PDB file of N, CA and C in Angstrom:
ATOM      1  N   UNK H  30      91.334 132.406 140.949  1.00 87.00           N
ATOM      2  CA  UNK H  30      92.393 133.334 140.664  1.00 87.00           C
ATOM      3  C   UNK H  30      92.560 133.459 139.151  1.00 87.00           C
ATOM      4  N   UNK H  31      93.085 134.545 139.031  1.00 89.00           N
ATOM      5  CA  UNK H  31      93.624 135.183 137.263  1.00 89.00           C
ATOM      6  C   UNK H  31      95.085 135.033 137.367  1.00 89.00           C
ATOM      7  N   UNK H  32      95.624 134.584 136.388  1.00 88.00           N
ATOM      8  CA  UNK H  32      97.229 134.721 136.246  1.00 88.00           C
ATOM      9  C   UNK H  32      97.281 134.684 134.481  1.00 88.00           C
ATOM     10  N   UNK H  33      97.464 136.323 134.655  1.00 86.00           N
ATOM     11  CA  UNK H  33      97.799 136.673 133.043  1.00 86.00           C
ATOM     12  C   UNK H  33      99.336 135.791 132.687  1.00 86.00           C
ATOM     13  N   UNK H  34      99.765 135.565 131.336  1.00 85.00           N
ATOM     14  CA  UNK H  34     101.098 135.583 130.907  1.00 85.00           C
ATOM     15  C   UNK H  34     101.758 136.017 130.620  1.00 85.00           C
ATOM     16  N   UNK H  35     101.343 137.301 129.506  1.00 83.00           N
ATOM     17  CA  UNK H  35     101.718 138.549 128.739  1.00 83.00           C
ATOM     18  C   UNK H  35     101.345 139.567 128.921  1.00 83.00           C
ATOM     19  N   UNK H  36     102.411 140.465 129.276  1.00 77.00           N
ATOM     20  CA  UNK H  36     102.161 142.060 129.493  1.00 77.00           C
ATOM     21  C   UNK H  36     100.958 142.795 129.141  1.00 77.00           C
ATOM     22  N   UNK H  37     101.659 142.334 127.902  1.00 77.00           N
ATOM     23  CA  UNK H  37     100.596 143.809 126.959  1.00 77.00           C
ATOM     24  C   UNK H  37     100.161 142.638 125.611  1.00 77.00           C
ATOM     25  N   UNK H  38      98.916 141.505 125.955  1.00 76.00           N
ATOM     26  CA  UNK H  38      98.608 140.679 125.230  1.00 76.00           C
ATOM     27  C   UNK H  38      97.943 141.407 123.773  1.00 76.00           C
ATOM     28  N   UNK H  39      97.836 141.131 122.741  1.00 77.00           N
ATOM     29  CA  UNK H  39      97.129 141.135 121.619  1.00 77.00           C
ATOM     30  C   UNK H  39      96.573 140.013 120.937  1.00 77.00           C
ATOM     31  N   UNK H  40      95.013 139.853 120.704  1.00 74.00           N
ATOM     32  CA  UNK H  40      94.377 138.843 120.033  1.00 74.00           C
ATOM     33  C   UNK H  40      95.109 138.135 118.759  1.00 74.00           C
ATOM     34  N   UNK H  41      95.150 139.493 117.722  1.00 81.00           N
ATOM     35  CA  UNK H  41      95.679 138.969 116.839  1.00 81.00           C
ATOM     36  C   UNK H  41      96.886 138.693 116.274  1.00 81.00           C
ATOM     37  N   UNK H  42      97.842 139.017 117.306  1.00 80.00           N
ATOM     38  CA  UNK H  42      99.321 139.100 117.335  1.00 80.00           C
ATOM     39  C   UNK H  42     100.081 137.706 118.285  1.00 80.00           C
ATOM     40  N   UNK H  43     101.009 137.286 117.392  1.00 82.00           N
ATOM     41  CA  UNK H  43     101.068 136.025 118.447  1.00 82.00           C
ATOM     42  C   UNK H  43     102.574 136.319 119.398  1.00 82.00           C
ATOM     43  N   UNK H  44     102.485 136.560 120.879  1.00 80.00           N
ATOM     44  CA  UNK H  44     103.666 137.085 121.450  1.00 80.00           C
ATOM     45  C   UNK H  44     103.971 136.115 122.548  1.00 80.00           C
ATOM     46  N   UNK H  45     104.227 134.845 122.140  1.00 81.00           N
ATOM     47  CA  UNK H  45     104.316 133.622 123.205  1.00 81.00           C
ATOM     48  C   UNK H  45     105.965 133.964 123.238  1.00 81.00           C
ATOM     49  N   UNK H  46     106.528 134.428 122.690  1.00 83.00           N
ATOM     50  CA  UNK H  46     108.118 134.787 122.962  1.00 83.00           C
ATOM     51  C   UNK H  46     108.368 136.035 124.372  1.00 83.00           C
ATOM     52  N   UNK H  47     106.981 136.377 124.635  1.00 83.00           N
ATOM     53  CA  UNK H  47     106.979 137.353 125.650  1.00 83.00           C
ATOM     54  C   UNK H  47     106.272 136.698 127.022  1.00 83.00           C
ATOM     55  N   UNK H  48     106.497 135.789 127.246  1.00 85.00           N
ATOM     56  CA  UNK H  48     105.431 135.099 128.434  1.00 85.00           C
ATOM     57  C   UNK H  48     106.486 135.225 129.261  1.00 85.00           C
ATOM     58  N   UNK H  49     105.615 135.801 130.482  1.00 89.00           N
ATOM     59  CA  UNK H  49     106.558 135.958 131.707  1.00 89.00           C
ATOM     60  C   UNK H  49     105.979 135.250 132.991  1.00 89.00           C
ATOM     61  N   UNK H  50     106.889 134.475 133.808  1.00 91.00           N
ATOM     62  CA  UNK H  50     106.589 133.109 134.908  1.00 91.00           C
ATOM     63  C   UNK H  50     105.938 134.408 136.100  1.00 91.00           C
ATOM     64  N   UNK H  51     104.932 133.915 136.829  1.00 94.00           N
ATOM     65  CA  UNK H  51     104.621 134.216 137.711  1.00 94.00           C
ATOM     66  C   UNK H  51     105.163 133.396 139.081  1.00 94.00           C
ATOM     67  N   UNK H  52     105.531 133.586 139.851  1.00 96.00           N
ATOM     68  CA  UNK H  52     106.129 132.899 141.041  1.00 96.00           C
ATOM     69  C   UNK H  52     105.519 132.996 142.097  1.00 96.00           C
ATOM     70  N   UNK H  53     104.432 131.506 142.731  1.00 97.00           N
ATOM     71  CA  UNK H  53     103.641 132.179 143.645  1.00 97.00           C
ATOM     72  C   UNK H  53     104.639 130.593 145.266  1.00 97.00           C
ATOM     73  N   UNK H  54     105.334 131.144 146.310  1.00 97.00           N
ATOM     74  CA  UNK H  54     105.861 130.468 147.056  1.00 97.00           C
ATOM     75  C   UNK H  54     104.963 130.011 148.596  1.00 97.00           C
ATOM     76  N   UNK H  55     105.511 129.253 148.613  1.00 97.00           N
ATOM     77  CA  UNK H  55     105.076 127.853 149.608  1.00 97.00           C
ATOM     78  C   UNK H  55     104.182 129.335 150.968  1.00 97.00           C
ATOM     79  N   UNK H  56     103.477 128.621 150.852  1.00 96.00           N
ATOM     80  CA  UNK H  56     102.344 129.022 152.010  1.00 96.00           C
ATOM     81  C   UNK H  56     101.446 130.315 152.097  1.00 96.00           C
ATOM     82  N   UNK H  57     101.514 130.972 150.118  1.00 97.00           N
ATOM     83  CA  UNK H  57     101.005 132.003 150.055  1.00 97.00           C
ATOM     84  C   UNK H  57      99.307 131.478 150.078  1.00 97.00           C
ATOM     85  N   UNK H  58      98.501 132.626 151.013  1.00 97.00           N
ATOM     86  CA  UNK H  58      97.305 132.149 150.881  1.00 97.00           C
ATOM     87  C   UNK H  58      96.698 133.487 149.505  1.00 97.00           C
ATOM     88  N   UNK H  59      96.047 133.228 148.278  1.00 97.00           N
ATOM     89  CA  UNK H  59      95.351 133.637 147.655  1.00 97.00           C
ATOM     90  C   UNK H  59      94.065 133.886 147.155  1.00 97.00           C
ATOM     91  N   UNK H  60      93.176 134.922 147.470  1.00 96.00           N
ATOM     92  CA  UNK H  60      92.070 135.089 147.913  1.00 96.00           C
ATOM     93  C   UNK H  60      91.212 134.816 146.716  1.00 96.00           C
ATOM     94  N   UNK H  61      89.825 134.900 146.444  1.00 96.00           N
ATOM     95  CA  UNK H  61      88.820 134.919 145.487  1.00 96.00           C
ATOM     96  C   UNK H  61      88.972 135.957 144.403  1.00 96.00           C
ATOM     97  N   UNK H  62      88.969 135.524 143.100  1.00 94.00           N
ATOM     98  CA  UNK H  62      88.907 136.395 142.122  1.00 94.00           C
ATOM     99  C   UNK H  62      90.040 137.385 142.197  1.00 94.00           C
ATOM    100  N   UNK H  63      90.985 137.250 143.205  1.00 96.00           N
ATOM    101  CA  UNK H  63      92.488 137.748 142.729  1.00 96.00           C
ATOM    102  C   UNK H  63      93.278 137.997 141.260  1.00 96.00           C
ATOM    103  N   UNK H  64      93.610 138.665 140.756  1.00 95.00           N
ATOM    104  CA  UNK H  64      94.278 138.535 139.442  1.00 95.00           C
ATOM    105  C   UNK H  64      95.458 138.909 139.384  1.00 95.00           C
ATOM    106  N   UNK H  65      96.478 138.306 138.892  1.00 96.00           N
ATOM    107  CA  UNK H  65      98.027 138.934 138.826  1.00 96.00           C
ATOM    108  C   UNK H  65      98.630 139.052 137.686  1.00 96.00           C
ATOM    109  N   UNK H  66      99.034 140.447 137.717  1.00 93.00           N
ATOM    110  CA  UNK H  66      99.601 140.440 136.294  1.00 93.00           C
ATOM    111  C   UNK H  66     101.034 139.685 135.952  1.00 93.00           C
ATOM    112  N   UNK H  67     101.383 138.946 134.835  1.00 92.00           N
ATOM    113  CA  UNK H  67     102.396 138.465 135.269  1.00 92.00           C
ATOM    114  C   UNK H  67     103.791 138.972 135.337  1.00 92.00           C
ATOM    115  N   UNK H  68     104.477 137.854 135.529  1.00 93.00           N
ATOM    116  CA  UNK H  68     105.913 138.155 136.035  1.00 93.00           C
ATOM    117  C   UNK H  68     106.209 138.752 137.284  1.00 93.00           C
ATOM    118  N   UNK H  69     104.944 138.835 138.202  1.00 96.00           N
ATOM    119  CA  UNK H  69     105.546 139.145 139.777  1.00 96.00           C
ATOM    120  C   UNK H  69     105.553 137.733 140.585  1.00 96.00           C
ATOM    121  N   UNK H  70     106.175 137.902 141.685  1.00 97.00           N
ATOM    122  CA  UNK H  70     106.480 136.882 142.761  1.00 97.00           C
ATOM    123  C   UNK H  70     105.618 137.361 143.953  1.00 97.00           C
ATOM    124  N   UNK H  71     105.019 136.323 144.431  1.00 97.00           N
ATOM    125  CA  UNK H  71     104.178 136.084 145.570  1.00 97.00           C
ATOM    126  C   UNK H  71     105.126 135.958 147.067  1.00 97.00           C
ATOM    127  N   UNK H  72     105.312 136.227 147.634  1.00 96.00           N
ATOM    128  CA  UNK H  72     105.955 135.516 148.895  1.00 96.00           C
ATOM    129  C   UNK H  72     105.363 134.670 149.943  1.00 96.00           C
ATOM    130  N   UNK H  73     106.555 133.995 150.472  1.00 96.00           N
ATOM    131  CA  UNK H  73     106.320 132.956 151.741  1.00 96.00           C
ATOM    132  C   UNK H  73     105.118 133.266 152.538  1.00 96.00           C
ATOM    133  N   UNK H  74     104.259 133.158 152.558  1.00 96.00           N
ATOM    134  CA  UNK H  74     102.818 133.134 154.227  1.00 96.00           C
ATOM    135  C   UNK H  74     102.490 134.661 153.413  1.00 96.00           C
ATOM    136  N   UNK H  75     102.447 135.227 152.278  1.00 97.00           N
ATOM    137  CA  UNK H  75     101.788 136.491 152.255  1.00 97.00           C
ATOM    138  C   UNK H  75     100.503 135.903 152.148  1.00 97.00           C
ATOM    139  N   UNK H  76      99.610 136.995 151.902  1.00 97.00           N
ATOM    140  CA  UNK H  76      98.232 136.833 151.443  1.00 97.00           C
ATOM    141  C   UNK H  76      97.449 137.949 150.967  1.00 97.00           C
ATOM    142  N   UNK H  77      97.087 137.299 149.947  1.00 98.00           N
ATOM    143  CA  UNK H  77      96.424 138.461 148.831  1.00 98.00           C
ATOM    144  C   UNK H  77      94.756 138.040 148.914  1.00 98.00           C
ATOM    145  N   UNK H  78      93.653 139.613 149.413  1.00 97.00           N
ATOM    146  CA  UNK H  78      92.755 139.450 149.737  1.00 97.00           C
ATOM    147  C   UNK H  78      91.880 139.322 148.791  1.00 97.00           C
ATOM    148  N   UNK H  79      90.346 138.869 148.489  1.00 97.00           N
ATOM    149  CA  UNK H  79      89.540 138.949 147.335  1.00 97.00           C
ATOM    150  C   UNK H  79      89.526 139.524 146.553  1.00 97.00           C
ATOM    151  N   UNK H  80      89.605 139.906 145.627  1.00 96.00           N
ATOM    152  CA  UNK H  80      89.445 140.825 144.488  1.00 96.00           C
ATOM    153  C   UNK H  80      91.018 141.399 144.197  1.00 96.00           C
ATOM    154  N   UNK H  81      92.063 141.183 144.662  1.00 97.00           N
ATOM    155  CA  UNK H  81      93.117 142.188 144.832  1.00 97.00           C
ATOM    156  C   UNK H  81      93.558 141.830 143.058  1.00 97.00           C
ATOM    157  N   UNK H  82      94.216 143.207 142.716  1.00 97.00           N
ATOM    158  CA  UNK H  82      94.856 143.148 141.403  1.00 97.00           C
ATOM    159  C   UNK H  82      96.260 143.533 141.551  1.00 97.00           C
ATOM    160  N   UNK H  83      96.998 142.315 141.615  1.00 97.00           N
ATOM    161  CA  UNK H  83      98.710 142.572 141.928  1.00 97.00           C
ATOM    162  C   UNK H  83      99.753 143.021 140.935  1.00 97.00           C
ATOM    163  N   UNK H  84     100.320 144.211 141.269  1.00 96.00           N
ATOM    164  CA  UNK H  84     100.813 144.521 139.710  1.00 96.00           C
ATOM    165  C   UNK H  84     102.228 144.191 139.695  1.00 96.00           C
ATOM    166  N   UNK H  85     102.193 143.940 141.149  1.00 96.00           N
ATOM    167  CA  UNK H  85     103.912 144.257 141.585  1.00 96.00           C
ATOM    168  C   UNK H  85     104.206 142.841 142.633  1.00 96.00           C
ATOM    169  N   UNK H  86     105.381 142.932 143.035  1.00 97.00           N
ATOM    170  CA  UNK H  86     105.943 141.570 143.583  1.00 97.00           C
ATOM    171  C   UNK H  86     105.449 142.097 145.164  1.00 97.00           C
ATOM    172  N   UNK H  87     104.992 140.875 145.745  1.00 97.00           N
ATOM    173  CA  UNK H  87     104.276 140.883 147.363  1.00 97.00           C
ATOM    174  C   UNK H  87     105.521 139.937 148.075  1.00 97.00           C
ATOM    175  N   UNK H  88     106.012 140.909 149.217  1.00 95.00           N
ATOM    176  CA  UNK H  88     106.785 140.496 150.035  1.00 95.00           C
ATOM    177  C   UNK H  88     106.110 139.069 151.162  1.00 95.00           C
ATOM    178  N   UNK H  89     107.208 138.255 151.525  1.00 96.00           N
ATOM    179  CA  UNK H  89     106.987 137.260 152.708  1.00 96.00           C
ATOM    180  C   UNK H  89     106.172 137.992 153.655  1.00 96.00           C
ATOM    181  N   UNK H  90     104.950 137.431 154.118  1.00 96.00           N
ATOM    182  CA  UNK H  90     104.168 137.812 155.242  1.00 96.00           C
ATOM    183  C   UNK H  90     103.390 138.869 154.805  1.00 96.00           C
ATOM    184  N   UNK H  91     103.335 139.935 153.511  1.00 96.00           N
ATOM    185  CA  UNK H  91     102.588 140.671 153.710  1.00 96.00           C
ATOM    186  C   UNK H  91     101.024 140.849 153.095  1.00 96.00           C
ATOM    187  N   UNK H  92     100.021 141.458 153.885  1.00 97.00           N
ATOM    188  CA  UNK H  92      98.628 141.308 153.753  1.00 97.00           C
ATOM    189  C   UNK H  92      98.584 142.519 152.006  1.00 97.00           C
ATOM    190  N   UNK H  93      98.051 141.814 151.347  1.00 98.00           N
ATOM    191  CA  UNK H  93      97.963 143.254 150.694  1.00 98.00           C
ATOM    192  C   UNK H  93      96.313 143.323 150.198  1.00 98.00           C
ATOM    193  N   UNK H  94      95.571 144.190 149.690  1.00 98.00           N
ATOM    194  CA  UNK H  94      94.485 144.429 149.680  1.00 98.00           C
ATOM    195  C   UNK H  94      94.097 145.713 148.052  1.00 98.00           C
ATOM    196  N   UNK H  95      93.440 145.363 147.281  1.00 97.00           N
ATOM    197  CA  UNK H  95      92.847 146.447 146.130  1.00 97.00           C
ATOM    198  C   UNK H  95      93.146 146.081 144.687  1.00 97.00           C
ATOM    199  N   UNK H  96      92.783 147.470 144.568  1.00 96.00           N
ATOM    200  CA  UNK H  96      93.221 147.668 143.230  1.00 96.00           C
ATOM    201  C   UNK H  96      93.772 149.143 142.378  1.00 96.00           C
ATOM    202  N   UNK H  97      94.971 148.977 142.478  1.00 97.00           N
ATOM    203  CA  UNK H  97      96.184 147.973 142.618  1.00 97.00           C
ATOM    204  C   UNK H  97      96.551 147.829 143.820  1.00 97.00           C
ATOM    205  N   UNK H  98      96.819 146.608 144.082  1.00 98.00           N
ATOM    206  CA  UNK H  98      97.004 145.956 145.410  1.00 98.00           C
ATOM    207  C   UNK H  98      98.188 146.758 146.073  1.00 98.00           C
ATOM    208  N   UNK H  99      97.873 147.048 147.432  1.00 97.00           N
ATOM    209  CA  UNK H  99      98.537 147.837 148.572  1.00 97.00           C
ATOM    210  C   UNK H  99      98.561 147.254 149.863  1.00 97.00           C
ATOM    211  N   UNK H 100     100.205 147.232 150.270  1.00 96.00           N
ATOM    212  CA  UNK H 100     100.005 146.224 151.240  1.00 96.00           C
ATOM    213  C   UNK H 100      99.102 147.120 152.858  1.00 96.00           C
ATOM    214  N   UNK H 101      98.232 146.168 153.337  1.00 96.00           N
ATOM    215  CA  UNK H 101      97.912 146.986 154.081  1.00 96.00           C
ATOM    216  C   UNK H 101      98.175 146.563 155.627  1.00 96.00           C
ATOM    217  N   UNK H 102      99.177 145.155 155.784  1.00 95.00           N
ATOM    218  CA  UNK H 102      99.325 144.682 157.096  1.00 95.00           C
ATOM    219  C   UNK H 102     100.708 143.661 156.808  1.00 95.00           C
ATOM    220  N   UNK H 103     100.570 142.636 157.839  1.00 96.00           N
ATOM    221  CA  UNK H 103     101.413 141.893 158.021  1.00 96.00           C
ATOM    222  C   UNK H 103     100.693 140.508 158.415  1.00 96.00           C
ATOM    223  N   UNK H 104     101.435 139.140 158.076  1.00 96.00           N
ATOM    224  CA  UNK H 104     100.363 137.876 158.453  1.00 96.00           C
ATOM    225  C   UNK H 104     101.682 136.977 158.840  1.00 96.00           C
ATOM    226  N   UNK H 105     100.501 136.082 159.899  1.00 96.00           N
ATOM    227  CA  UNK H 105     101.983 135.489 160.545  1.00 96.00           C
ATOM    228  C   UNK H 105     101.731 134.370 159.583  1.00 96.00           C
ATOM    229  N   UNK H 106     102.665 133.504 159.949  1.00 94.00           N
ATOM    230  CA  UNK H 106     103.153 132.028 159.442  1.00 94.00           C
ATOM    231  C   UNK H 106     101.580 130.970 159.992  1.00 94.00           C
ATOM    232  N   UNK H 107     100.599 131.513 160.836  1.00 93.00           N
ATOM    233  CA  UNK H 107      99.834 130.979 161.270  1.00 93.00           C
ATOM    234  C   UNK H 107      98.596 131.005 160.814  1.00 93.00           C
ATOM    235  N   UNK H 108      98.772 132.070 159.737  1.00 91.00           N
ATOM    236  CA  UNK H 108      97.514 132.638 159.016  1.00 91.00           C
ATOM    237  C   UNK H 108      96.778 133.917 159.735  1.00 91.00           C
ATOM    238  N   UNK H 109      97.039 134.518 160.783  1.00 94.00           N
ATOM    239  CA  UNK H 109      96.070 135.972 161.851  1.00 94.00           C
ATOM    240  C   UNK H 109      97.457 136.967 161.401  1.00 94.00           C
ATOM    241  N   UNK H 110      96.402 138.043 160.993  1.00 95.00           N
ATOM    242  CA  UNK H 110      97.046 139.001 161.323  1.00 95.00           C
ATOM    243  C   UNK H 110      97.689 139.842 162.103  1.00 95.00           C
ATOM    244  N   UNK H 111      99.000 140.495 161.271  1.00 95.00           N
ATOM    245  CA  UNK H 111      99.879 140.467 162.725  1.00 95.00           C
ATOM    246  C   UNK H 111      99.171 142.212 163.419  1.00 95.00           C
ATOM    247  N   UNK H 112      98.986 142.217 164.507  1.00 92.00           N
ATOM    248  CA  UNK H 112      99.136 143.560 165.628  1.00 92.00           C
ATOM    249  C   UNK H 112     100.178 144.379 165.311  1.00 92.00           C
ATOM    250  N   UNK H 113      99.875 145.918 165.352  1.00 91.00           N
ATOM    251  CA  UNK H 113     100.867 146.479 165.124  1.00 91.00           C
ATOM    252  C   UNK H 113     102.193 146.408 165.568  1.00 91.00           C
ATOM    253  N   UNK H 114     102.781 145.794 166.888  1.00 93.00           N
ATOM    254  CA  UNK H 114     103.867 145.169 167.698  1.00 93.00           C
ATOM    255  C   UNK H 114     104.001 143.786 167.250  1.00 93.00           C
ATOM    256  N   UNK H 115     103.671 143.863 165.851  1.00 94.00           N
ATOM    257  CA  UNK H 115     104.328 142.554 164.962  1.00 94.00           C
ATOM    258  C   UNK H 115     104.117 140.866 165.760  1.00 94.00           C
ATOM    259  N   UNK H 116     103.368 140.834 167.508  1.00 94.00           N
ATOM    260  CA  UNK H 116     103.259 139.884 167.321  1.00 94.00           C
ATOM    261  C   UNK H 116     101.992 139.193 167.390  1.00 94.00           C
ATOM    262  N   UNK H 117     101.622 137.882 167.198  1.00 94.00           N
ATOM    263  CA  UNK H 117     100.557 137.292 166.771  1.00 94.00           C
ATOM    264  C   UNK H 117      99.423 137.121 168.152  1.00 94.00           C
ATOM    265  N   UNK H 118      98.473 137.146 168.087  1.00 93.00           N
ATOM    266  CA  UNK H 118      97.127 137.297 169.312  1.00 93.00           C
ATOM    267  C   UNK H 118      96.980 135.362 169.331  1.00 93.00           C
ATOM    268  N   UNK H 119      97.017 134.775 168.141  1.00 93.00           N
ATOM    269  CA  UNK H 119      96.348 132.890 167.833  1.00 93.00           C
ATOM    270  C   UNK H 119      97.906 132.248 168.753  1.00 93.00           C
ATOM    271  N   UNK H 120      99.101 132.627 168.125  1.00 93.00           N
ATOM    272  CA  UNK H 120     100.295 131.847 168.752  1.00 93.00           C
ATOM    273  C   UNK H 120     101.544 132.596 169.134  1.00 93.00           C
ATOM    274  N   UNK H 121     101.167 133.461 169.738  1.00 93.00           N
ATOM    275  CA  UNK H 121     102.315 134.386 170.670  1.00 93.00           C
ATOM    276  C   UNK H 121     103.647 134.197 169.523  1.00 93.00           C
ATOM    277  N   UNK H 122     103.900 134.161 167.887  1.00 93.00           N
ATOM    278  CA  UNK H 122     104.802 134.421 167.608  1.00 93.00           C
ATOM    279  C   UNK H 122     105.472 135.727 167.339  1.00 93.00           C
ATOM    280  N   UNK H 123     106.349 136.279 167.370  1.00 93.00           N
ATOM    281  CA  UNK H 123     107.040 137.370 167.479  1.00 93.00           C
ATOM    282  C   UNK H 123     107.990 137.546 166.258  1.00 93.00           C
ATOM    283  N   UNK H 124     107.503 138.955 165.566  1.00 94.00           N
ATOM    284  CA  UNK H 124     107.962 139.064 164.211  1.00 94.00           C
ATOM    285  C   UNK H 124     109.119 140.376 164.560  1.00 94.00           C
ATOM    286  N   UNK H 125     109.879 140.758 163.616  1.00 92.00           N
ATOM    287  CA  UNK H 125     110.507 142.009 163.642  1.00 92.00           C
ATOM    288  C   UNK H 125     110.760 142.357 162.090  1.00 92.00           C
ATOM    289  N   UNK H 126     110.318 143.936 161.119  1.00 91.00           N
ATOM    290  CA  UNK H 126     110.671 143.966 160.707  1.00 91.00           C
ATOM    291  C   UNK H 126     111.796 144.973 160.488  1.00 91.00           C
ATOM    292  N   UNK H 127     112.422 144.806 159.349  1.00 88.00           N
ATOM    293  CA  UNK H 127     113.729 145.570 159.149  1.00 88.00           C
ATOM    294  C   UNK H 127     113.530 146.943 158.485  1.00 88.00           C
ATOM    295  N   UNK H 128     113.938 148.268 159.073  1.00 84.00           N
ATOM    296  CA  UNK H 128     112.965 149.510 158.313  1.00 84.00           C
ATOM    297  C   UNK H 128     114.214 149.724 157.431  1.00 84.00           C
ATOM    298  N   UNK H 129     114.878 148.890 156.855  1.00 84.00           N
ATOM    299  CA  UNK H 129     115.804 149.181 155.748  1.00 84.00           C
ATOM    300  C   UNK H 129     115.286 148.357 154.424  1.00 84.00           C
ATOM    301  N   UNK H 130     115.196 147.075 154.454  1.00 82.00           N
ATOM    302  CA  UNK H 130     114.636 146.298 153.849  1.00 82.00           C
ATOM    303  C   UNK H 130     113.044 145.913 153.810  1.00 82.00           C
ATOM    304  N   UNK H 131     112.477 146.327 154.618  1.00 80.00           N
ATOM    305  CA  UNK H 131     110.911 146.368 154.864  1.00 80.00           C
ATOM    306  C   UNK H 131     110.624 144.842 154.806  1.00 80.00           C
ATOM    307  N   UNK H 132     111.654 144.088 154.923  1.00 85.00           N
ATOM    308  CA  UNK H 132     111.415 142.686 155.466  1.00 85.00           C
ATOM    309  C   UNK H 132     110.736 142.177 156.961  1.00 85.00           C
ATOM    310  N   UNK H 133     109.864 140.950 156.987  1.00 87.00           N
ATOM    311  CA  UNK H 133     110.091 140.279 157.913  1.00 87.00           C
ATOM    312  C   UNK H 133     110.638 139.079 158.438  1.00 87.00           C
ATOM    313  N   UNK H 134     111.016 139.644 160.055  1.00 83.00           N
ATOM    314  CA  UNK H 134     111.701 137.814 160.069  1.00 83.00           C
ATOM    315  C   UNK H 134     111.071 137.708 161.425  1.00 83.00           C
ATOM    316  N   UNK H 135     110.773 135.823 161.893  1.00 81.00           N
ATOM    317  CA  UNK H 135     110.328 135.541 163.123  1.00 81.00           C
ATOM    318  C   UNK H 135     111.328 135.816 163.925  1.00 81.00           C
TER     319      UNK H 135
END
């Protein structure tokens, strides 16, 4: 994985007063040669696929994929992707999300 610090870095300019935390949380899986620009947050069980370039903050559970990374699914807490009826094929868990918040919850 890549995890820039600074926005808009310059060689010869020293901008360590501009370093921004990347936040990556408990059970995100992160794929090969991923890169994130910083200062976004990763979420709970998301997962970011090979190559993805994250520009923006990735919600709990979601699959995202490119460049610039777009979410393109949903992943359970089990690691399989979720079916469009949100629930899991590996452990019959059952997701719902919220079409206000574009959250998920088990």
């Amino acid at each position: 994985m890549v995890f820039t610090n600074i926005f808009n870095p310059r060689a010869a300019i020293r901008k360590m007063d501009q370093v921004r935390n990347t936040l990556v949380k408990n059970h995100a899986t992160l794929g090969a040669i991923c890169t994130f620009i910083c200062g976004v947050t990763i979420g709970s069980y998301a997962f970011v696929g090979a190559g993805t370039v994250v520009t923006r903050d990735v919600p709990d559970h979601a699959l995202v994929t490119g460049n610039p990374a777009r979410q393109t699914g949903w992943v359970c807490m089990c690691g399989e992707r979720l079916e469009e009826d949100l629930v899991c094929v590996k452990c019959n868990k059952q997701y719902i999300c919220d079409p206000e918040s574009h959250k998920l919850t088990a």
